[in-house]
XYZ file of N, CA and C in Angstrom:
678
model
N -8.613 -20.993 -62.082
C -7.450 -20.933 -61.177
C -7.221 -22.308 -60.559
N -5.944 -22.721 -60.567
C -5.613 -24.041 -60.036
C -5.717 -24.048 -58.513
N -6.184 -25.162 -57.990
C -6.317 -25.279 -56.534
C -4.929 -25.276 -55.898
N -4.736 -24.560 -54.791
C -3.413 -24.497 -54.147
C -2.835 -25.858 -53.822
N -3.669 -26.844 -53.610
C -3.184 -28.174 -53.251
C -2.393 -28.817 -54.397
N -2.733 -28.433 -55.629
C -2.079 -29.003 -56.806
C -1.017 -28.082 -57.408
N -0.804 -26.956 -56.798
C 0.155 -25.983 -57.313
C 1.518 -26.211 -56.666
N 2.563 -26.195 -57.477
C 3.915 -26.437 -56.983
C 4.376 -25.371 -55.996
N 3.821 -24.172 -56.119
C 4.240 -23.083 -55.232
C 3.701 -23.250 -53.809
N 2.698 -24.096 -53.653
C 2.068 -24.245 -52.338
C 2.138 -25.701 -51.885
N 3.323 -26.290 -51.995
C 3.453 -27.697 -51.633
C 3.225 -27.940 -50.140
N 3.500 -26.951 -49.337
C 3.339 -27.139 -47.890
C 1.905 -27.062 -47.408
N 0.993 -26.670 -48.283
C -0.401 -26.525 -47.874
C -1.121 -27.862 -47.917
N -1.940 -28.076 -46.961
C -2.818 -29.258 -46.941
C -4.225 -28.810 -46.595
N -5.176 -29.543 -47.060
C -6.580 -29.252 -46.785
C -7.118 -30.341 -45.873
N -7.481 -29.946 -44.672
C -8.022 -30.912 -43.714
C -9.496 -31.156 -43.989
N -9.918 -32.326 -43.646
C -11.341 -32.653 -43.793
C -12.157 -31.864 -42.780
N -13.401 -31.620 -43.093
C -14.254 -30.849 -42.202
C -14.621 -31.615 -40.938
N -15.268 -30.904 -40.030
C -15.689 -31.518 -38.771
C -16.832 -32.484 -39.044
N -16.713 -33.659 -38.482
C -17.750 -34.670 -38.689
C -19.022 -34.294 -37.942
N -20.142 -34.705 -38.466
C -21.426 -34.447 -37.826
C -21.483 -35.163 -36.483
N -21.749 -34.449 -35.396
C -21.788 -35.116 -34.085
C -22.972 -36.069 -33.992
N -22.831 -37.102 -33.176
C -23.954 -38.044 -33.025
C -25.129 -37.381 -32.318
N -26.299 -37.918 -32.506
C -27.497 -37.389 -31.861
C -27.435 -37.695 -30.372
N -27.612 -36.672 -29.542
C -27.536 -36.862 -28.098
C -28.686 -37.730 -27.616
N -29.878 -37.415 -28.074
C -31.063 -38.177 -27.672
C -31.805 -38.618 -28.931
N -31.632 -39.873 -29.328
C -32.282 -40.323 -30.569
C -33.800 -40.355 -30.481
N -34.322 -40.300 -29.257
C -35.776 -40.369 -29.074
C -36.425 -38.989 -29.012
N -35.614 -37.948 -29.128
C -36.152 -36.597 -29.034
C -37.009 -36.278 -30.258
N -38.143 -35.671 -29.995
C -39.029 -35.242 -31.062
C -39.277 -33.748 -30.915
N -39.303 -33.014 -31.998
C -39.580 -31.567 -31.882
C -40.950 -31.330 -31.272
N -40.976 -30.411 -30.330
C -42.216 -30.117 -29.618
C -42.925 -28.945 -30.271
N -44.146 -29.172 -30.621
C -44.930 -28.103 -31.225
C -45.580 -27.252 -30.137
N -45.557 -25.965 -30.355
C -46.183 -25.053 -29.396
C -47.697 -25.205 -29.458
N -48.275 -25.390 -28.281
C -49.718 -25.580 -28.224
C -50.448 -24.287 -28.571
N -51.557 -24.441 -29.236
C -52.374 -23.279 -29.582
C -53.019 -22.697 -28.330
N -53.236 -21.397 -28.347
C -53.875 -20.748 -27.206
C -55.307 -21.245 -27.054
N -55.736 -21.537 -25.829
C -57.140 -21.906 -25.631
C -58.039 -20.703 -25.872
N -59.279 -20.963 -26.174
C -60.223 -19.870 -26.396
C -60.650 -19.279 -25.061
N -61.218 -18.084 -25.116
C -61.700 -17.440 -23.893
C -62.798 -18.270 -23.242
N -63.677 -18.856 -24.052
C -64.767 -19.672 -23.509
C -64.227 -20.891 -22.777
N -63.186 -21.526 -23.325
C -62.597 -22.701 -22.679
C -61.958 -22.329 -21.345
N -61.241 -21.211 -21.328
C -60.606 -20.782 -20.084
C -61.637 -20.437 -19.022
N -62.655 -19.691 -19.406
C -63.686 -19.287 -18.440
C -64.413 -20.509 -17.892
N -64.719 -21.453 -18.755
C -65.392 -22.674 -18.302
C -64.539 -23.425 -17.280
N -63.232 -23.527 -17.554
C -62.347 -24.196 -16.614
C -62.200 -23.435 -15.314
N -62.122 -22.103 -15.394
C -61.982 -21.290 -14.182
C -63.200 -21.440 -13.287
N -64.376 -21.352 -13.857
C -65.605 -21.453 -13.059
C -65.722 -22.831 -12.402
N -65.190 -23.850 -13.060
C -65.209 -25.199 -12.486
C -64.136 -25.391 -11.418
N -63.279 -24.384 -11.240
C -62.228 -24.475 -10.234
C -60.978 -25.181 -10.701
N -60.770 -25.282 -12.006
C -59.596 -25.952 -12.552
C -58.365 -25.056 -12.395
N -57.366 -25.530 -11.639
C -56.172 -24.729 -11.382
C -55.354 -24.484 -12.644
N -55.351 -25.452 -13.560
C -54.577 -25.289 -14.791
C -55.145 -24.139 -15.626
N -56.461 -24.109 -15.765
C -57.096 -23.019 -16.518
C -56.863 -21.682 -15.834
N -56.952 -21.676 -14.508
C -56.717 -20.441 -13.758
C -55.282 -19.964 -13.948
N -54.328 -20.878 -13.882
C -52.920 -20.508 -14.054
C -52.659 -19.961 -15.452
N -53.250 -20.595 -16.464
C -53.077 -20.111 -17.836
C -53.664 -18.715 -17.999
N -54.817 -18.484 -17.382
C -55.455 -17.176 -17.488
C -54.613 -16.097 -16.811
N -54.039 -16.410 -15.654
C -53.189 -15.439 -14.964
C -51.951 -15.125 -15.806
N -51.387 -16.143 -16.442
C -50.232 -15.931 -17.312
C -50.582 -15.009 -18.474
N -51.754 -15.196 -19.054
C -52.190 -14.325 -20.145
C -52.386 -12.893 -19.661
N -52.951 -12.744 -18.470
C -53.189 -11.413 -17.907
C -51.866 -10.678 -17.693
N -50.844 -11.400 -17.249
C -49.556 -10.777 -16.963
C -48.696 -10.582 -18.208
N -49.062 -11.224 -19.314
C -48.259 -11.149 -20.535
C -48.378 -9.773 -21.194
N -47.322 -9.387 -21.900
C -47.310 -8.126 -22.643
C -47.569 -8.334 -24.133
N -47.727 -9.573 -24.565
C -47.988 -9.852 -25.980
C -49.389 -9.368 -26.349
N -49.547 -8.642 -27.447
C -50.869 -8.109 -27.827
C -51.939 -9.189 -27.951
N -51.598 -10.340 -28.533
C -52.588 -11.415 -28.679
C -53.034 -11.933 -27.322
N -52.105 -12.021 -26.381
C -52.443 -12.480 -25.038
C -53.306 -11.454 -24.309
N -52.994 -10.176 -24.485
C -53.759 -9.131 -23.805
C -55.209 -9.103 -24.273
N -55.421 -9.289 -25.566
C -56.785 -9.305 -26.093
C -57.573 -10.479 -25.526
N -56.956 -11.655 -25.480
C -57.617 -12.836 -24.927
C -57.862 -12.665 -23.432
N -56.906 -12.050 -22.735
C -57.058 -11.834 -21.296
C -58.225 -10.902 -20.996
N -58.409 -9.869 -21.809
C -59.534 -8.951 -21.598
C -60.873 -9.680 -21.747
N -60.964 -10.560 -22.727
C -62.202 -11.319 -22.913
C -62.477 -12.215 -21.711
N -61.427 -12.853 -21.191
C -61.593 -13.738 -20.037
C -62.026 -12.937 -18.815
N -61.392 -11.787 -18.590
C -61.740 -10.957 -17.433
C -63.192 -10.498 -17.514
N -63.622 -10.058 -18.684
C -65.002 -9.578 -18.843
C -66.017 -10.676 -18.536
N -65.716 -11.902 -18.950
C -66.646 -13.006 -18.716
C -66.590 -13.524 -17.279
N -65.492 -13.250 -16.586
C -65.364 -13.691 -15.194
C -65.905 -12.668 -14.201
N -66.063 -11.427 -14.619
C -66.524 -10.378 -13.701
C -67.846 -10.702 -13.014
N -68.856 -11.246 -13.729
C -70.121 -11.559 -13.040
C -69.980 -12.611 -11.945
N -68.892 -13.373 -11.961
C -68.695 -14.437 -10.972
C -67.747 -14.013 -9.854
N -67.372 -12.743 -9.805
C -66.400 -12.270 -8.820
C -67.081 -11.436 -7.742
N -66.266 -10.999 -6.768
C -66.761 -10.105 -5.729
C -67.341 -10.774 -4.511
N -67.131 -12.076 -4.348
C -67.740 -12.789 -3.220
C -66.699 -13.322 -2.238
N -65.498 -12.806 -2.289
C -64.440 -13.331 -1.425
C -64.056 -12.321 -0.351
N -63.304 -12.813 0.626
C -62.669 -11.945 1.620
C -61.248 -11.676 1.140
N -60.960 -10.419 0.892
C -59.636 -10.042 0.396
C -58.800 -9.499 1.545
N -57.652 -10.080 1.753
C -56.783 -9.689 2.863
C -55.416 -9.321 2.304
N -54.984 -8.097 2.560
C -53.672 -7.640 2.124
C -52.670 -7.744 3.257
N -51.541 -8.351 2.993
C -50.503 -8.535 4.008
C -49.226 -7.878 3.497
N -48.721 -6.922 4.257
C -47.554 -6.163 3.827
C -46.601 -5.979 4.992
N -45.432 -5.452 4.714
C -44.434 -5.236 5.747
C -43.060 -5.090 5.134
N -42.096 -4.789 5.973
C -40.724 -4.609 5.501
C -40.147 -5.954 5.082
N -39.090 -5.960 4.272
C -38.479 -7.236 3.880
C -37.992 -8.028 5.090
N -38.303 -9.316 5.106
C -37.845 -10.183 6.182
C -38.675 -10.136 7.441
N -39.825 -9.473 7.418
C -40.647 -9.364 8.626
C -41.396 -10.660 8.936
N -41.548 -11.541 7.960
C -42.251 -12.803 8.194
C -43.598 -12.888 7.513
N -43.778 -12.189 6.401
C -45.073 -12.193 5.710
C -45.431 -13.587 5.197
N -44.515 -14.219 4.490
C -44.796 -15.536 3.914
C -44.995 -16.587 4.997
N -44.189 -16.531 6.041
C -44.328 -17.488 7.136
C -45.664 -17.308 7.847
N -46.092 -16.068 8.031
C -47.389 -15.807 8.665
C -48.533 -16.305 7.794
N -48.415 -16.121 6.484
C -49.460 -16.598 5.578
C -49.573 -18.113 5.644
N -48.459 -18.797 5.803
C -48.485 -20.254 5.921
C -49.319 -20.680 7.123
N -49.172 -19.967 8.226
C -49.937 -20.291 9.442
C -51.393 -19.866 9.296
N -51.631 -18.632 8.850
C -53.004 -18.143 8.678
C -53.761 -19.000 7.664
N -53.085 -19.345 6.586
C -53.737 -20.120 5.535
C -54.181 -21.486 6.007
N -53.369 -22.154 6.783
C -53.757 -23.463 7.314
C -54.971 -23.339 8.223
N -55.051 -22.245 8.982
C -56.209 -22.018 9.844
C -57.470 -21.816 9.009
N -57.353 -21.074 7.908
C -58.504 -20.846 7.025
C -58.984 -22.153 6.415
N -58.055 -22.972 5.949
C -58.436 -24.232 5.311
C -59.085 -25.195 6.298
N -58.665 -25.163 7.547
C -59.271 -26.039 8.552
C -60.724 -25.667 8.821
N -61.083 -24.418 8.527
C -62.466 -23.982 8.701
C -63.332 -24.300 7.487
N -62.739 -24.913 6.476
C -63.517 -25.360 5.326
C -63.509 -24.445 4.125
N -62.703 -23.403 4.131
C -62.682 -22.484 2.996
C -61.613 -22.844 1.980
N -61.618 -22.131 0.861
C -60.581 -22.252 -0.160
C -59.761 -20.967 -0.157
N -58.488 -21.103 -0.400
C -57.586 -19.965 -0.251
C -56.710 -19.787 -1.488
N -56.629 -18.547 -1.956
C -55.695 -18.177 -3.021
C -54.705 -17.166 -2.459
N -53.438 -17.403 -2.679
C -52.382 -16.504 -2.218
C -51.694 -15.906 -3.442
N -51.733 -14.594 -3.552
C -51.056 -13.882 -4.638
C -49.827 -13.206 -4.044
N -48.673 -13.821 -4.250
C -47.428 -13.341 -3.654
C -46.639 -12.541 -4.689
N -46.402 -11.275 -4.391
C -45.677 -10.399 -5.310
C -44.199 -10.391 -4.931
N -43.343 -10.616 -5.914
C -41.905 -10.688 -5.680
C -41.222 -9.539 -6.426
N -40.240 -8.892 -5.809
C -39.579 -7.766 -6.492
C -38.797 -8.225 -7.715
N -38.768 -7.379 -8.729
C -38.032 -7.668 -9.957
C -36.714 -6.897 -9.973
N -35.706 -7.499 -10.567
C -34.391 -6.873 -10.659
C -34.431 -5.674 -11.598
N -33.795 -4.590 -11.190
C -33.706 -3.417 -12.047
C -32.727 -3.642 -13.199
N -31.839 -4.609 -13.061
C -30.849 -4.874 -14.106
C -31.324 -5.951 -15.079
N -31.638 -7.129 -14.545
C -32.026 -8.241 -15.424
C -33.523 -8.315 -15.674
N -34.323 -7.591 -14.862
C -35.789 -7.602 -14.936
C -36.389 -8.931 -14.478
N -35.575 -9.840 -13.972
C -36.077 -11.132 -13.515
C -36.477 -11.108 -12.051
N -37.192 -12.158 -11.622
C -37.632 -12.288 -10.235
C -37.382 -13.714 -9.767
N -37.088 -13.878 -8.490
C -36.836 -15.210 -7.943
C -38.138 -15.987 -7.792
N -39.223 -15.307 -7.408
C -40.534 -15.941 -7.201
C -40.423 -17.088 -6.202
N -39.761 -16.816 -5.076
C -39.492 -17.881 -4.112
C -40.324 -17.844 -2.850
N -41.326 -16.949 -2.764
C -42.104 -16.868 -1.526
C -42.858 -18.160 -1.235
N -43.211 -18.887 -2.283
C -43.971 -20.129 -2.099
C -43.180 -21.167 -1.315
N -41.849 -21.122 -1.394
C -41.033 -22.112 -0.699
C -41.134 -21.971 0.813
N -41.520 -20.784 1.301
C -41.676 -20.588 2.742
C -43.043 -21.055 3.236
N -43.939 -21.350 2.328
C -45.273 -21.828 2.700
C -45.305 -23.346 2.545
N -44.514 -24.033 3.354
C -44.306 -25.465 3.183
C -45.588 -26.262 3.371
N -46.340 -25.963 4.402
C -47.569 -26.720 4.669
C -48.682 -26.315 3.708
N -48.823 -25.027 3.507
C -49.928 -24.519 2.688
C -49.795 -24.963 1.234
N -48.575 -25.024 0.727
C -48.373 -25.379 -0.680
C -48.739 -26.826 -0.985
N -48.922 -27.647 0.030
C -49.271 -29.051 -0.171
C -50.770 -29.312 -0.054
N -51.539 -28.268 0.204
C -52.976 -28.445 0.415
C -53.742 -28.309 -0.900
N -54.673 -29.232 -1.172
C -55.441 -29.160 -2.430
C -56.368 -27.953 -2.509
N -56.738 -27.380 -1.361
C -57.643 -26.238 -1.372
C -56.949 -24.903 -1.463
N -55.627 -24.917 -1.674
C -54.854 -23.673 -1.729
C -54.255 -23.484 -3.116
N -54.340 -22.263 -3.604
C -53.733 -21.879 -4.884
C -52.749 -20.755 -4.597
N -51.466 -21.004 -4.819
C -50.424 -20.022 -4.527
C -49.787 -19.597 -5.840
N -49.859 -18.322 -6.126
C -49.350 -17.807 -7.402
C -48.340 -16.684 -7.155
N -47.037 -16.949 -7.285
C -46.055 -15.868 -7.216
C -46.066 -15.069 -8.525
N -45.929 -13.766 -8.424
C -45.911 -12.906 -9.609
C -44.830 -11.847 -9.440
N -44.176 -11.447 -10.519
C -43.153 -10.400 -10.426
C -43.782 -9.014 -10.347
N -43.124 -8.125 -9.637
C -43.624 -6.746 -9.582
C -43.424 -6.038 -10.918
N -42.405 -6.453 -11.682
C -42.161 -5.932 -13.036
C -42.116 -4.405 -13.081
N -41.496 -3.814 -12.065
C -41.344 -2.366 -12.049
C -42.533 -1.603 -11.518
N -43.598 -2.289 -11.173
C -44.783 -1.616 -10.639
C -44.518 -1.141 -9.216
N -44.944 0.080 -8.905
C -44.731 0.648 -7.577
C -45.933 0.386 -6.683
N -45.736 0.550 -5.386
C -46.836 0.384 -4.443
C -46.862 -0.955 -3.748
N -45.949 -1.864 -4.101
C -45.885 -3.155 -3.429
C -46.642 -4.269 -4.116
N -47.397 -3.954 -5.165
C -48.178 -4.976 -5.861
C -47.723 -5.066 -7.318
N -48.299 -6.019 -8.054
C -47.961 -6.182 -9.467
C -48.899 -5.355 -10.338
N -48.575 -5.287 -11.607
C -49.342 -4.465 -12.554
C -50.765 -4.985 -12.736
N -50.963 -6.298 -12.615
C -52.268 -6.903 -12.871
C -52.813 -7.646 -11.650
N -52.514 -7.160 -10.463
C -52.999 -7.834 -9.261
C -54.520 -7.795 -9.166
N -55.136 -6.678 -9.516
C -56.599 -6.579 -9.441
C -57.262 -7.607 -10.363
N -56.762 -7.731 -11.578
C -57.344 -8.685 -12.518
C -57.172 -10.120 -12.032
N -56.023 -10.407 -11.414
C -55.789 -11.753 -10.897
C -56.746 -12.073 -9.756
N -57.071 -11.086 -8.945
C -58.050 -11.285 -7.873
C -59.402 -11.673 -8.454
N -59.810 -11.011 -9.527
C -61.089 -11.328 -10.180
C -61.106 -12.774 -10.654
N -60.014 -13.225 -11.255
C -59.943 -14.598 -11.748
C -60.042 -15.601 -10.603
N -59.361 -15.327 -9.502
C -59.399 -16.242 -8.355
C -60.792 -16.297 -7.737
N -61.467 -15.168 -7.689
C -62.838 -15.159 -7.164
C -63.770 -15.955 -8.063
N -63.606 -15.821 -9.370
C -64.440 -16.581 -10.302
C -64.181 -18.075 -10.183
N -62.974 -18.455 -9.759
C -62.630 -19.867 -9.595
C -63.144 -20.444 -8.287
N -63.805 -19.628 -7.473
C -64.415 -20.136 -6.250
C -63.584 -19.997 -5.001
N -62.511 -19.230 -5.040
C -61.698 -19.029 -3.835
C -62.328 -17.924 -2.999
N -62.821 -18.309 -1.823
C -63.549 -17.357 -0.983
C -62.645 -16.590 -0.030
N -61.353 -16.901 -0.011
C -60.381 -16.144 0.774
C -59.166 -15.877 -0.111
N -58.788 -14.620 -0.236
C -57.661 -14.257 -1.092
C -56.678 -13.418 -0.286
N -55.458 -13.926 -0.149
C -54.382 -13.188 0.503
C -53.504 -12.561 -0.576
N -53.245 -11.272 -0.449
C -52.325 -10.579 -1.353
C -51.095 -10.191 -0.547
N -49.983 -10.836 -0.833
C -48.732 -10.537 -0.140
C -47.896 -9.592 -0.996
N -47.596 -8.429 -0.468
C -46.829 -7.444 -1.225
C -45.338 -7.758 -1.165
N -44.577 -7.055 -1.962
C -43.123 -7.087 -1.811
C -42.782 -6.398 -0.490
N -41.535 -6.515 -0.059
C -41.127 -5.773 1.118
C -41.244 -4.277 0.859
N -41.959 -3.561 1.738
C -42.272 -2.156 1.481
C -41.643 -1.250 2.536
N -41.750 0.066 2.286
C -41.255 1.069 3.211
C -42.395 1.748 3.946
N -42.414 3.090 3.922
C -43.392 3.836 4.707
C -44.587 4.323 3.905
N -44.515 4.317 2.585
C -45.590 4.944 1.814
C -46.163 4.066 0.704
N -45.790 2.787 0.633
C -46.325 1.892 -0.397
C -47.620 1.264 0.106
N -48.744 1.851 -0.261
C -50.038 1.432 0.292
C -51.045 1.052 -0.788
N -50.601 0.732 -1.993
C -51.530 0.453 -3.095
C -52.445 -0.721 -2.794
N -51.953 -1.712 -2.060
C -52.768 -2.899 -1.791
C -53.966 -2.574 -0.900
N -53.886 -1.478 -0.150
C -54.971 -1.128 0.772
C -56.285 -0.917 0.043
N -56.238 -0.367 -1.172
C -57.464 -0.099 -1.929
C -58.000 -1.345 -2.630
N -57.283 -2.451 -2.565
C -57.708 -3.682 -3.235
C -58.353 -4.689 -2.302
N -58.221 -4.486 -0.999
C -58.596 -5.536 -0.050
C -59.619 -5.030 0.961
N -60.208 -5.988 1.682
C -61.161 -5.670 2.747
C -60.472 -5.506 4.093
N -59.351 -6.188 4.267
C -58.617 -6.143 5.536
C -57.139 -5.984 5.226
N -56.491 -5.083 5.956
C -55.097 -4.730 5.687
C -54.256 -5.040 6.913
N -53.243 -5.887 6.742
C -52.392 -6.295 7.860
C -50.954 -5.869 7.593
N -50.393 -5.102 8.523
C -49.004 -4.658 8.436
C -48.173 -5.448 9.439
N -47.145 -6.128 8.963
C -46.257 -6.914 9.823
C -44.935 -6.168 9.952
N -44.558 -5.878 11.187
C -43.337 -5.131 11.455
C -42.331 -5.991 12.209
N -41.095 -5.532 12.228
C -40.040 -6.186 12.995
C -39.945 -5.516 14.356
N -39.929 -6.297 15.409
C -39.873 -5.746 16.767
C -38.581 -4.958 16.977
N -38.712 -3.809 17.645
C -37.543 -3.000 17.979
C -37.022 -2.140 16.850
N -37.791 -2.010 15.775
C -37.333 -1.203 14.643
C -37.802 0.238 14.815
N -36.966 1.087 15.365
C -37.322 2.491 15.539
C -37.701 2.842 16.966
N -37.858 4.153 17.204
C -38.206 4.646 18.533
C -39.656 5.110 18.564
N -40.022 5.897 19.618
C -41.395 6.378 19.753
C -41.792 7.276 18.584
N -40.868 8.098 18.113
C -41.161 8.987 16.988
C -41.476 8.184 15.727
N -40.751 7.103 15.533
C -41.014 6.245 14.377
C -42.414 5.653 14.447
N -42.863 5.367 15.645
C -44.172 4.742 15.824
C -45.343 5.656 15.530
N -45.153 6.978 15.581
C -46.272 7.894 15.347
C -46.241 8.505 13.949
N -45.287 8.079 13.131
C -45.244 8.597 11.764
C -46.437 8.095 10.963
N -46.891 8.922 10.007
C -48.025 8.567 9.165
C -47.542 7.775 7.946
N -48.464 7.501 7.057
C -48.135 6.691 5.895
C -48.764 5.318 6.036
N -47.966 4.293 5.881
C -48.499 2.935 5.933
C -48.987 2.560 7.322
N -48.473 3.225 8.359
C -48.867 2.911 9.736
C -50.325 3.240 10.011
N -50.911 4.199 9.299
C -52.280 4.616 9.586
C -53.312 3.929 8.698
N -52.888 3.025 7.844
C -53.825 2.351 6.950
C -54.684 1.341 7.720
């Protein structure tokens, strides 16, 4: 079949040249290869030495839903268990906007001045629509986030009920193995019956907003009696 460009019946047709290849935006860009997962032994060795990078990687693996990550996370947790259980665990909860993060910033600085190490596990609510989380509680801990003896890890609730994340217990074990002798667990903003963090900690602190409710509200059971 003759090409329309050369056919007398299609004299009005023209064939435009294709789009030219755009120039390279960054000529120095090199493809980045994904780093291989560290072994369980490497992670545990770094955690016990107090390396924040190893601890952060281990927490990420614990929170991951990928089967390969879950298997590696279980090995790390099992090897860290003998080095855990020596910290003071403090759970801090309250309604949204009560001042949990701001209070932790003040309490944490007091702990560090006494010579201890502090890990803060801040749980942030996840969106029911996008499933994402802002993870912004750390921004309210302006002084504490600048201290070398503090490890602040925001984590999404990811649909978990009770005010904590799905793997908060495992993250506590990792922080204890890393040598943090004080661990604050900050829950999402809670209501009257979200008390899951109470069974994870040694001390439970409820922060309320002044003037919220009457005398009857003050004698209600649930989180108030924890």
